[in-house]
Short mmCIF file of C-alpha atoms and ligand atoms in Angstrom, two decimals:
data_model
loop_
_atom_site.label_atom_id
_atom_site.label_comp_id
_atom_site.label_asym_id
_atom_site.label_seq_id
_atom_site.Cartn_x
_atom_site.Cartn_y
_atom_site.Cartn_z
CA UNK A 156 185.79 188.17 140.78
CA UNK A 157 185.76 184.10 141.22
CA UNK A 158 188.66 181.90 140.29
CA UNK A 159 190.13 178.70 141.84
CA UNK A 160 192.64 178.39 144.80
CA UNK A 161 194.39 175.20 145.60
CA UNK A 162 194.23 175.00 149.12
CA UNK A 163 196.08 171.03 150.56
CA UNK A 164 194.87 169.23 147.24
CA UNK A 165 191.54 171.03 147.75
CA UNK A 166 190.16 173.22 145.00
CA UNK A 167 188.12 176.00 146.67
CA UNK A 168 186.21 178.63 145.31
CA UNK A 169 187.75 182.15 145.66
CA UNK A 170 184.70 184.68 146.46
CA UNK A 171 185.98 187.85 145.81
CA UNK A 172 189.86 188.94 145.92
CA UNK A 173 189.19 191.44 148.27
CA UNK A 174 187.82 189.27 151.17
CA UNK A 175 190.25 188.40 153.47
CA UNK A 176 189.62 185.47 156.14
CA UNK A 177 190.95 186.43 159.61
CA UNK A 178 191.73 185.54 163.42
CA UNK A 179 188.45 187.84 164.84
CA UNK A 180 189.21 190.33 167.58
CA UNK A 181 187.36 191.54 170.37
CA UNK A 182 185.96 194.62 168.28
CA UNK A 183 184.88 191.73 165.99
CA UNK A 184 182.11 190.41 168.96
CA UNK A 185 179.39 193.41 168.59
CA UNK A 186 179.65 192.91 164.53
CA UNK A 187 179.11 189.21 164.43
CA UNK A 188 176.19 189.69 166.76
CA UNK A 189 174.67 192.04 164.49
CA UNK A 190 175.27 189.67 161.18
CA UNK A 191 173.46 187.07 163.49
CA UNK A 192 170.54 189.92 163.99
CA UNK A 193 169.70 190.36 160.62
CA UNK A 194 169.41 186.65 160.21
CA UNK A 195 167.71 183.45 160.77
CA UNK A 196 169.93 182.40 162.89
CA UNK A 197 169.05 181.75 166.86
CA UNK A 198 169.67 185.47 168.58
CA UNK A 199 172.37 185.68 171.50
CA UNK A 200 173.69 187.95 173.64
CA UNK A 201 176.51 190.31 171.89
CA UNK A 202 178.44 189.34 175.18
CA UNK A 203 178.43 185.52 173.72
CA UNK A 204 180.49 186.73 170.55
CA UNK A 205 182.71 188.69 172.15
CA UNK A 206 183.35 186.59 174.64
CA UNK A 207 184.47 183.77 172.04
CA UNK A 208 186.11 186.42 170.24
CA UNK A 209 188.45 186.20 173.38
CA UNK A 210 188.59 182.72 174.60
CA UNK A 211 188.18 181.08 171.00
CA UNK A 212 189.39 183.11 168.49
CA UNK A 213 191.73 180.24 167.30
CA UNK A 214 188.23 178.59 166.14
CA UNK A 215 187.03 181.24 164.76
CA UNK A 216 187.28 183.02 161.42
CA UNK A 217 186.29 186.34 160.60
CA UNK A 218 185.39 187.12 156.83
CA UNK A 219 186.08 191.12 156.10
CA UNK A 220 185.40 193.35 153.03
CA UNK A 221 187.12 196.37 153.11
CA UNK A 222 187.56 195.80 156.95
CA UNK A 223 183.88 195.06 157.34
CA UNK A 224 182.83 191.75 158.52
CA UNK A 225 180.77 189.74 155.67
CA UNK A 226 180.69 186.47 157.77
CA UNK A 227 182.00 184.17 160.47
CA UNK A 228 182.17 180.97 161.88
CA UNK A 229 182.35 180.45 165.74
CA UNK A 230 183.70 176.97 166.76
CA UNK A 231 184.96 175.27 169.47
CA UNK A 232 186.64 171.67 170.36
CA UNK A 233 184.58 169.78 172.70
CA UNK A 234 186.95 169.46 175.80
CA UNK A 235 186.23 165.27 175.59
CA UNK A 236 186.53 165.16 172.20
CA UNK A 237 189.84 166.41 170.77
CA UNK A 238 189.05 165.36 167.10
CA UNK A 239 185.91 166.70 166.51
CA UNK A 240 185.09 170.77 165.62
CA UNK A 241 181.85 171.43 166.69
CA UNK A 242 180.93 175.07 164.19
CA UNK A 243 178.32 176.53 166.55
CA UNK A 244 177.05 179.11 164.23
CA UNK A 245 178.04 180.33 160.57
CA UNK A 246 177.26 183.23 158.80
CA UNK A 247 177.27 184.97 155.90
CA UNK A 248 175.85 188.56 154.74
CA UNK A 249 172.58 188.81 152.95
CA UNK A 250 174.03 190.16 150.02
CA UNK A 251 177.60 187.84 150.04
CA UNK A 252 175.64 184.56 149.95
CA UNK A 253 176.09 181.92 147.11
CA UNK A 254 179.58 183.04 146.80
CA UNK A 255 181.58 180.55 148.76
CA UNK A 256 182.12 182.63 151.30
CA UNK A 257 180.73 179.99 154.09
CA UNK A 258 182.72 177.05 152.51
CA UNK A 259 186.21 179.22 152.60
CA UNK A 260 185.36 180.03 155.98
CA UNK A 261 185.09 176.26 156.98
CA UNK A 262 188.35 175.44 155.12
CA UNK A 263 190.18 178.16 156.90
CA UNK A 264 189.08 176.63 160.21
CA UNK A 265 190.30 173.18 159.28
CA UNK A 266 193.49 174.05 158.44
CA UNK A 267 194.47 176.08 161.35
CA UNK A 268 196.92 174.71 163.66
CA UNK A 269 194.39 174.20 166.13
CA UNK A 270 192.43 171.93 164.24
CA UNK A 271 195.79 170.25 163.48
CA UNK A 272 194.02 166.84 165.14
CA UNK A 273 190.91 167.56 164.17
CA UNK A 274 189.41 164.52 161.81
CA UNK A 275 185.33 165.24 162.08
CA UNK A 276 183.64 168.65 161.40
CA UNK A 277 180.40 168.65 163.52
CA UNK A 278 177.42 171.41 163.58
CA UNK A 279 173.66 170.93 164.37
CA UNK A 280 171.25 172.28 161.91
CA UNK A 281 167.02 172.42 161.61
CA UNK A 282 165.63 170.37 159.10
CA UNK A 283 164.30 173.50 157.04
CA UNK A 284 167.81 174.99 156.62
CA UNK A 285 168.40 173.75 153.48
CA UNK A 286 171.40 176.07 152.44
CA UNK A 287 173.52 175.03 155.66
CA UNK A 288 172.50 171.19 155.00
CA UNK A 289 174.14 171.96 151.28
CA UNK A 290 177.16 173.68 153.17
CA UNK A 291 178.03 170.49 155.04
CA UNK A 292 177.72 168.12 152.44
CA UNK A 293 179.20 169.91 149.96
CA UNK A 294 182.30 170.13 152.57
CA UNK A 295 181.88 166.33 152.57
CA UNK A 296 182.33 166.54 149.00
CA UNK A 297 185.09 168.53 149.07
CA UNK A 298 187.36 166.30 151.55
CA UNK A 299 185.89 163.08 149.74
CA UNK A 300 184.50 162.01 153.11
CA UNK A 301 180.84 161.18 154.60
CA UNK A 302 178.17 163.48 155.68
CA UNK A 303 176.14 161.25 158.54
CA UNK A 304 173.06 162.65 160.26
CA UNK A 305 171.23 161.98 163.48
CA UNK A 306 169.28 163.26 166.15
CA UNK A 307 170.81 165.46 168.60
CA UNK A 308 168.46 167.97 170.10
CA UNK A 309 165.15 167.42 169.62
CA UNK A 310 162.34 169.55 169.82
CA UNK A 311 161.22 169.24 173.57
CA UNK A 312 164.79 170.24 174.84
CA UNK A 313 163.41 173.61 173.95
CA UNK A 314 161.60 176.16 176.04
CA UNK A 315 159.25 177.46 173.88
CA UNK A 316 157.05 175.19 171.11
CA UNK A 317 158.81 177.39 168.01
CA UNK A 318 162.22 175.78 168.32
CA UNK A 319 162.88 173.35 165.35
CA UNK A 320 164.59 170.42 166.37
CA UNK A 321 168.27 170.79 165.54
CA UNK A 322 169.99 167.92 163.48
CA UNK A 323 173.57 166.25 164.26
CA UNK A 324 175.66 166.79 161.03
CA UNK A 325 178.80 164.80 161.46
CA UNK A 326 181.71 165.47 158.56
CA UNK A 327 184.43 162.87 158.52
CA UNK A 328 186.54 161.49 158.89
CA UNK A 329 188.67 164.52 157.29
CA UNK A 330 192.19 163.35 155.61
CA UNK A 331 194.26 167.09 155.49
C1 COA B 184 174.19 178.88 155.31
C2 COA B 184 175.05 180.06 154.85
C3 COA B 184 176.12 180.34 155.91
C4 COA B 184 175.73 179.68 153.50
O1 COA B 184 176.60 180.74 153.16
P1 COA B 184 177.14 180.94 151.64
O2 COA B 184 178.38 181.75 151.71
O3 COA B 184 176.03 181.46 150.80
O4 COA B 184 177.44 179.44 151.21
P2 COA B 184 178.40 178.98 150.01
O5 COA B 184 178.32 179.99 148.90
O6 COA B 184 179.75 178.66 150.54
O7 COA B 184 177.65 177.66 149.51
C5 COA B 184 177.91 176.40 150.08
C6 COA B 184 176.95 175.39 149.49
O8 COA B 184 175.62 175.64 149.97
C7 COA B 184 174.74 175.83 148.87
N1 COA B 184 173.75 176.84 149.23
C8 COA B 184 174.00 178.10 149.65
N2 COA B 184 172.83 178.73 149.88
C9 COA B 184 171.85 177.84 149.57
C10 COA B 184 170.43 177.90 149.61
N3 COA B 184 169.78 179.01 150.00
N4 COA B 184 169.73 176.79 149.27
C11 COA B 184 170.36 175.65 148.89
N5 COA B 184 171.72 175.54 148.83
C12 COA B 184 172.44 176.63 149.17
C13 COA B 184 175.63 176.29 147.75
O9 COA B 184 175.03 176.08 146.50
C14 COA B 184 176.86 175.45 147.97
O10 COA B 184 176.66 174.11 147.55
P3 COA B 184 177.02 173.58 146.09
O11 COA B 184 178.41 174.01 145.79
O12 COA B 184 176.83 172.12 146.22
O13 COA B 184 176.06 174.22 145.16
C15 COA B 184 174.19 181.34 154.60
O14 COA B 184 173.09 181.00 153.76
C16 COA B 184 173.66 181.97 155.88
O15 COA B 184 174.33 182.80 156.50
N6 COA B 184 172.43 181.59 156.28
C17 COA B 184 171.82 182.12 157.50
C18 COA B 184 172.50 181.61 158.71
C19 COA B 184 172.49 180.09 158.81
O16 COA B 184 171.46 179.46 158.57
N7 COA B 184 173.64 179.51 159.19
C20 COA B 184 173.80 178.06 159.31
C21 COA B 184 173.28 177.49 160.60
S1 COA B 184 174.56 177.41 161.83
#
């Protein structure tokens, strides 16, 4: 069922009543991995989620369904730049996408305490993925704010020749 939430002035698209956005725990790791398995999104170890399951679970939201995870974000605050959230990878289930599930779970992150001086939301993205482009400027949107892009990693930082180069998309700055 959808409906409208007012979240800090923000209007925000409630998915479903029964998904509830969470702190992820360590169980959380090896189900986030295999979200990330059945996607398009670059493999890592399972040891990579847990481990920011335990050292970054403050930047982190877990999406759940009945206890089962649905999506994530994994984030972190670059140690020289305390204003900036860099979202490392996002999420969502196959059959949970279009919902608004990604967008709640970006708003959750912004307004937890840790992100408390956080005024830029930053991720890199390929130029194909078209739905996580729309995801970051439709946050832009949402805080009334600019979406700026530029290059970041480029194609030969790569190992192998079928790594897209990965875009800097820079949100901000954020007014909460
Ligand atoms: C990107 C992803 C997380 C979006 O999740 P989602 O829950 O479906 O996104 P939302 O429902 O919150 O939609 C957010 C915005 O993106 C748009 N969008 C979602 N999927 C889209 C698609 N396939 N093509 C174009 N726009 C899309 C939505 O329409 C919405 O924008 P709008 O309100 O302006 O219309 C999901 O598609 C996914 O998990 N993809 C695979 C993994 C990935 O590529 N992650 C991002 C790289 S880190």
């Amino acid at each position: 069922m959808k409906g409208e939430i007012t979240i800090n002035s923000q209007i925000a698209t409630v998915p479903t009543e029964t998904v509830s956005f969470e702190l992820p725990t360590l169980e959380d790791g090896s189900a986030m991995w295999e979200l990330v398995n059945n996607s398009t999104l670059d493999q890592n170890s399972a040891y990579k989620y847990i481990m920011m399951c335990e050292y970054f679970a403050e930047t982190c939201v877990v999406a759940k369904e009945n206890g089962k995870l649905v999506g994530f974000v994994t984030a972190f605050i670059p140690p020289k730049r305390q204003d900036v959230i860099f979202v490392w990878q996002v999420g969502v289930d196959p059959s949970q996408r279009g919902k608004g599930i990604a967008s709640k779970l970006l708003n959750e992150l912004i307004n937890r305490k840790a992100c408390e001086n956080i005024r830029f939301v930053e991720a890199t993205v390929t130029p194909s993925n078209k739905a996580s482009q729309s995801l970051f400027r439709k946050l832009a949107r949402e805080y009334n704010t600019k979406c700026s892009v530029s290059d970041l990693f480029t194609e030969d930082l790569f190992p192998s020749d079928d790594h897209e180069a990965e875009l800097n998309f820079r949100v901000g700055p954020i007014q909460k």
